Coordinates of C-alpha atoms and ligand atoms in Angstrom, one line a residue:
X252 CA 0.0 -0.2 0.3
X253 CA 1.0 3.5 -1.0
X254 CA 1.4 7.0 1.0
X255 CA -0.2 9.0 -1.1
X256 CA -1.2 13.0 -0.8
X257 CA -4.4 14.2 -2.2
X258 CA -4.5 17.6 -3.2
X259 CA -7.7 19.0 -3.8
X260 CA -11.1 17.6 -1.7
X261 CA -13.8 19.2 -3.4
X262 CA -16.9 17.5 -4.9
X263 CA -14.8 14.7 -6.7
X264 CA -11.8 14.9 -4.3
X265 CA -13.8 13.6 -1.6
X266 CA -15.3 10.2 -2.6
X267 CA -12.0 9.4 -4.5
X268 CA -10.2 9.8 -1.1
X269 CA -12.6 7.8 0.8
X270 CA -12.0 5.0 -1.8
X271 CA -8.2 5.1 -1.2
X272 CA -8.5 4.9 2.1
X273 CA -11.1 2.0 1.9
X274 CA -8.3 0.5 -0.4
X275 CA -5.8 0.7 2.6
X276 CA -3.7 3.4 1.5
X277 CA -2.3 5.9 3.7
X278 CA -3.6 9.3 2.9
X279 CA -2.7 12.8 3.7
X280 CA -5.1 15.5 2.5
X281 CA -5.1 19.2 1.9
X282 CA -7.6 21.6 0.7
X283 CA -7.6 25.6 1.2
X284 CA -11.1 25.1 2.4
X285 CA -11.1 24.0 6.3
X286 CA -14.7 22.2 6.1
X287 CA -13.6 20.1 3.4
X288 CA -10.3 19.1 5.2
X289 CA -12.5 18.2 8.3
X290 CA -15.0 16.3 6.1
X291 CA -12.0 14.0 4.6
X292 CA -10.8 13.8 8.1
X293 CA -13.7 12.0 9.1
X294 CA -13.1 9.6 6.3
X295 CA -9.8 8.8 7.6
X296 CA -7.4 11.1 5.9
X297 CA -4.4 12.7 7.7
X298 CA -5.3 16.2 7.5
X299 CA -2.0 18.4 6.7
X300 CA -1.3 22.3 6.9
X301 CA -0.3 23.2 3.7
X302 CA 0.4 21.2 0.1
X303 CA 3.7 21.5 0.9
X304 CA 3.4 19.8 4.2
X305 CA 0.8 16.7 2.6
X306 CA 3.5 15.8 -0.2
X307 CA 6.6 15.9 2.2
X308 CA 6.4 12.0 3.2
X309 CA 4.4 10.9 -0.2
X310 CA 5.5 8.6 -2.7
X311 CA 2.4 9.2 -4.9
X312 CA 0.8 12.8 -5.4
X313 CA -2.4 12.8 -6.6
X314 CA -4.1 16.4 -7.4
X315 CA -7.9 17.2 -8.1
X316 CA -8.1 21.1 -8.8
X317 CA -10.9 22.8 -10.5
X318 CA -8.6 24.4 -13.2
X319 CA -5.0 24.9 -14.8
X320 CA -3.9 27.6 -12.8
X321 CA -5.0 25.6 -9.9
X322 CA -2.7 22.6 -10.9
X323 CA 0.6 25.0 -11.6
X324 CA 0.1 26.9 -8.4
X325 CA 0.0 23.4 -6.5
X326 CA 3.2 21.8 -8.3
X327 CA 5.1 25.0 -7.7
X328 CA 4.2 24.1 -3.9
X329 CA 4.5 20.7 -4.4
X330 CA 7.5 20.0 -6.3
X331 CA 10.0 21.2 -4.3
X332 CA 8.5 19.9 -1.3
X333 CA 8.2 16.2 -2.5
X334 CA 10.4 13.3 -2.1
X335 CA 12.8 12.6 -4.9
X336 CA 11.4 10.4 -7.8
X337 CA 7.5 10.7 -6.4
X338 CA 4.8 10.1 -8.9
X339 CA 2.5 13.3 -9.9
X340 CA -1.0 12.2 -10.9
X341 CA -3.6 15.1 -12.0
X342 CA -6.6 13.8 -12.1
X343 CA -8.4 17.8 -12.7
X344 CA -9.6 18.6 -16.1
X345 CA -7.4 21.3 -17.7
X346 CA -6.1 22.2 -21.1
X347 CA -4.0 20.4 -23.0
X348 CA -1.0 22.7 -23.2
X349 CA -1.2 23.3 -19.1
X350 CA -1.3 19.8 -18.9
X351 CA 2.1 19.7 -20.8
X352 CA 3.6 22.4 -18.7
X353 CA 2.9 20.5 -15.7
X354 CA 4.7 17.6 -17.1
X355 CA 7.4 19.5 -17.9
X356 CA 7.6 21.1 -14.7
X357 CA 7.6 17.5 -12.9
X358 CA 10.1 16.4 -15.1
X359 CA 12.7 19.4 -14.4
X360 CA 12.3 18.4 -10.9
X361 CA 13.0 14.3 -11.6
X362 CA 9.3 13.7 -10.7
X363 CA 7.4 10.8 -12.7
X364 CA 4.0 12.4 -13.8
X365 CA 1.0 11.3 -15.7
X366 CA -2.3 13.8 -16.7
X367 CA -5.3 11.3 -15.5
X368 CA -8.8 13.2 -16.0
X369 CA -11.7 11.4 -15.5
X370 CA -15.3 10.6 -16.6
X371 CA -18.2 9.1 -14.6
X372 CA -18.6 12.5 -12.4
X373 CA -19.7 12.3 -8.6
X374 CA -21.5 8.9 -8.5
X375 CA -18.6 7.2 -10.8
X376 CA -16.0 8.6 -8.0
X377 CA -18.5 7.5 -4.9
X378 CA -18.7 3.9 -6.8
X379 CA -15.1 3.7 -7.5
X380 CA -16.5 3.4 -11.1
X381 CA -14.3 6.2 -12.9
X382 CA -12.6 6.0 -16.2
X383 CA -9.2 7.1 -16.3
X384 CA -7.6 8.9 -19.3
X385 CA -3.9 8.8 -19.0
X386 CA -1.1 10.7 -20.7
X387 CA 2.6 9.8 -19.9
X388 CA 5.4 7.8 -20.3
X389 CA 5.0 3.9 -20.1
X390 CA 7.0 3.7 -16.8
X391 CA 4.7 6.4 -14.9
X392 CA 1.5 5.0 -16.1
X393 CA 2.7 1.2 -14.7
X394 CA 3.2 3.2 -11.4
X395 CA 0.2 5.0 -11.4
X396 CA -2.2 1.9 -12.5
X397 CA -2.7 0.3 -9.2
X398 CA -3.5 3.5 -7.3
X399 CA -6.1 4.3 -10.1
X400 CA -7.3 0.9 -9.9
X401 CA -8.9 2.1 -6.3
X402 CA -10.8 4.8 -7.9
X403 CA -12.1 3.7 -11.1
X404 CA -13.0 0.5 -13.1
X405 CA -11.2 1.7 -16.3
X406 CA -7.8 2.9 -16.8
X407 CA -6.7 3.8 -20.5
X408 CA -3.3 4.8 -21.5
X409 CA -4.0 7.4 -24.2
X410 CA -0.4 8.2 -25.2
X411 CA 2.0 10.6 -24.1
X412 CA 2.3 13.8 -21.9
X413 CA -0.9 15.8 -22.4
X414 CA -2.9 12.6 -24.0
X415 CA -5.3 11.9 -20.9
X416 CA -6.4 15.6 -21.7
X417 CA -6.8 15.4 -25.3
X418 CA -8.7 12.4 -25.2
X419 CA -11.4 14.0 -22.2
X420 CA -11.7 17.3 -24.8
X421 CA -12.3 15.3 -27.6
X422 CA -14.8 13.3 -25.9
X423 CA -16.6 15.6 -24.3
X424 CA -16.6 17.6 -27.2
X425 CA -18.9 14.8 -28.7
X426 CA -21.2 14.7 -25.7
X427 CA -21.7 18.4 -25.7
X428 CA -22.6 18.5 -29.5
X429 CA -24.9 14.9 -29.6
X430 CA -26.4 16.4 -26.4
X431 CA -27.5 20.0 -28.4
X432 CA -28.6 17.6 -31.5
X433 CA -30.6 14.9 -29.3
X434 CA -32.6 18.0 -27.5
X435 CA -33.2 19.8 -30.9
X436 CA -34.8 16.4 -31.9
X437 CA -36.9 15.9 -29.2
X438 CA -37.9 20.1 -30.0
X439 CA -38.8 19.4 -33.2
X440 CA -40.7 16.3 -32.6
X441 CA -42.9 18.1 -30.3
X442 CA -43.5 20.6 -33.0
X443 CA -44.6 18.3 -35.3
X444 CA -46.6 16.2 -33.3
X445 CA -44.7 13.1 -32.8
X446 CA -44.0 11.8 -28.9
X447 CA -41.1 11.7 -26.6
X448 CA -41.5 7.9 -26.6
X449 CA -41.5 7.2 -30.2
X450 CA -38.9 9.4 -30.9
X451 CA -36.9 7.6 -28.0
X452 CA -38.1 4.0 -29.3
X453 CA -36.7 4.8 -33.1
X454 CA -33.7 6.7 -32.5
X455 CA -32.4 4.4 -29.6
X456 CA -32.3 1.7 -31.9
X457 CA -31.2 3.4 -35.2
X458 CA -28.6 5.8 -36.1
X459 CA -29.4 8.6 -34.3
X460 CA -28.6 6.6 -31.1
X461 CA -26.1 8.3 -28.6
X462 CA -24.8 8.4 -24.8
X463 CA -26.7 11.6 -24.7
X464 CA -30.1 9.9 -25.7
X465 CA -30.0 6.7 -24.2
X466 CA -28.5 7.6 -20.7
X467 CA -28.9 11.2 -20.1
X468 CA -32.4 11.7 -22.1
X469 CA -33.4 15.5 -22.3
X470 CA -37.1 14.4 -21.9
X471 CA -38.5 13.1 -18.5
X472 CA -39.7 9.1 -19.2
X473 CA -38.1 7.1 -21.6
X474 CA -34.8 6.9 -19.5
X475 CA -35.8 6.8 -16.0
X476 CA -32.9 7.8 -14.0
X477 CA -31.8 10.9 -16.6
X478 CA -31.7 14.1 -14.9
X479 CA -34.4 15.4 -16.8
X480 CA -36.9 13.0 -14.3
X481 CA -35.5 15.3 -11.4
X482 CA -35.6 18.5 -12.7
X483 CA -32.3 18.6 -14.5
X484 CA -30.4 18.6 -10.7
X485 CA -27.3 18.4 -12.0
X486 CA -25.6 14.8 -12.5
X487 CA -23.1 16.9 -14.8
X488 CA -23.3 20.4 -14.7
X489 CA -23.5 22.8 -17.5
X490 CA -20.9 25.1 -15.8
X491 CA -18.5 21.8 -16.6
X492 CA -19.9 21.4 -19.9
X493 CA -19.0 24.7 -21.0
X494 CA -15.3 24.5 -19.4
X495 CA -14.6 21.3 -21.3
X496 CA -15.9 22.4 -24.4
X497 CA -13.9 26.2 -24.0
X498 CA -11.0 23.8 -23.3
X499 CA -11.6 22.2 -26.5
X500 CA -11.7 25.3 -28.5
X501 CA -8.5 26.6 -27.1
X502 CA -6.7 23.3 -28.1
X503 CA -8.2 23.8 -31.7
X504 CA -7.6 27.3 -32.2
X505 CA -3.9 26.5 -30.9
X506 CA -3.8 23.8 -33.8
X507 CA -5.9 25.6 -36.2
X508 CA -8.3 22.7 -36.1
X509 CA -11.8 23.1 -37.5
X510 CA -14.2 21.9 -35.1
X511 CA -17.6 24.3 -36.1
X512 CA -20.2 22.2 -34.2
X513 CA -17.8 22.3 -31.2
X514 CA -17.6 25.9 -31.4
X515 CA -21.3 26.0 -31.5
X516 CA -21.8 24.1 -28.8
X517 CA -19.7 26.4 -26.9
X518 CA -21.6 29.5 -27.2
X519 CA -25.3 27.7 -26.9
X520 CA -23.9 26.7 -23.5
X521 CA -22.1 29.8 -22.8
X522 CA -25.7 31.7 -23.5
X523 CA -27.3 28.9 -21.1
X524 CA -24.9 29.5 -18.2
X525 CA -25.3 33.4 -19.1
X526 CA -29.0 32.7 -18.6
X527 CA -28.3 32.0 -15.0
X528 CA -28.4 27.8 -15.5
X529 CA -24.7 27.0 -14.9
X530 CA -25.9 24.6 -12.1
X531 CA -28.3 22.6 -13.9
X532 CA -27.6 19.5 -15.9
X533 CA -26.3 20.0 -18.8
X534 CA -29.4 18.0 -20.6
X535 CA -31.5 21.1 -19.4
X536 CA -30.0 22.8 -22.4
X537 CA -33.4 21.4 -23.9
X538 CA -35.3 24.1 -22.1
X539 CA -33.1 26.7 -23.8
X540 CA -33.7 25.5 -27.5
X541 CA -37.7 25.5 -26.2
X542 CA -37.0 29.2 -25.1
X543 CA -38.3 28.2 -21.8
X544 CA -36.2 28.4 -18.4
X545 CA -35.6 24.7 -16.8
X546 CA -38.1 24.5 -13.8
X547 CA -36.0 24.2 -10.9
Ligands
LIG89 P1 -14.4 21.4 -6.8 O1 -14.4 22.7 -7.1 O2 -15.4 20.4 -6.0 O3 -13.2 20.7 -6.1 C1 -11.9 21.3 -6.4 C2 -11.5 21.8 -4.9 O4 -9.7 22.1 -5.5 C3 -12.0 22.6 -3.9 O5 -12.2 22.0 -3.0 C4 -10.7 23.7 -3.6 O6 -11.3 24.2 -2.7 C5 -9.6 23.2 -4.0 N1 -8.7 24.0 -4.2 C6 -8.5 24.7 -5.1 N2 -7.2 25.5 -5.2 C7 -6.6 24.7 -4.2 C8 -5.3 25.0 -3.4 N3 -4.2 25.7 -4.2 N4 -4.5 24.3 -2.9 C9 -5.3 23.2 -2.5 N5 -6.9 23.1 -3.0 C10 -7.4 23.8 -3.8 O7 -14.4 21.0 -8.4 P2 -14.8 19.2 -8.5 O8 -15.9 19.0 -8.8 O9 -14.5 18.0 -7.7 O10 -13.9 19.1 -9.8 C11 -12.6 18.7 -9.7 C12 -11.9 18.7 -11.0 O11 -12.6 17.6 -11.9 C13 -12.2 19.8 -12.5 O12 -10.9 20.0 -13.2 C14 -13.2 19.3 -13.1 O13 -13.8 19.9 -14.2 C15 -13.4 17.7 -13.1 N6 -14.1 16.7 -13.1 C16 -15.4 17.1 -12.2 C17 -16.5 16.6 -12.4 C18 -17.4 16.4 -11.9 O14 -18.7 15.5 -12.0 N7 -17.7 17.0 -10.6 C19 -16.5 15.2 -13.7 C20 -15.4 15.0 -14.4 C21 -14.1 15.8 -14.2

């Protein structure tokens, strides 16, 4: 079992540290929010007074932070304080360029590192069924695999440094675009008098099938567990979708890749968030397309 430092004990970090403790790892945690440190302490995590203090004796340092700027700041504090040859695993969703910069910082300090963003959300984090998309060299990936296995079900090596973030951004661009397309189809069906169930029955078994339709159906009824049945209480908040779509657009602009539907999806989710719906589930975009507010 490993001694792990875990920095960032928020919505995702909290259940992830719980699973690491359950698996028998020794976990030292830190978050700038004291209440979150207390909550992690109740799960068996030893709380440190700072990032530097948390990483001092750890073999593995895991970060689960809001954005690239936080990761760079935490790496700045952690790398000089960590044991030589520690393994750094960043599970935050950040831009590909920032992920590569974080790897460079780690390499300059003679540490191993991987980027390992996740999909599966807070429910996957609780159930230890997250998917980890990993970027980094083979040795670092091998060293990370066991500990990631305590928090997730699928652990995929996507390629060199930054490839995990690249996979995450491409996947979530597909998700954002297909959710909008699916919601548009339901709005059109309503306008022309086709029932939700009839569209679902056909599209879910035809070429219109997607995860957005069959797992996160934007209308209540056909998929009983989808957020639409709970007034769009968030499983994956629209603000997080917007963040990921913007990161995809930054990567596309940097590489001059044409992603016109990704760009449109980012703009649509930006409007939805600006309308005050950022904390609504991203499938609530259907109400925006209908021209009504989500009923929460
Ligand atoms: P969150 O805001 O709940 O947690 C992030 C935590 O980092 C906060 O508790 C914050 O206080 C802490 N933090 C910020 N700066 C810090 C610093 N300098 N030192 C120590 N702690 C610091 O966010 P979250 O929902 O847990 O998401 C974390 C990451 O995972 C994000 O990048 C997000 O995009 C990604 N993600 C989230 C979900 C989800 O469903 N919530 C799903 C997939 C990926």
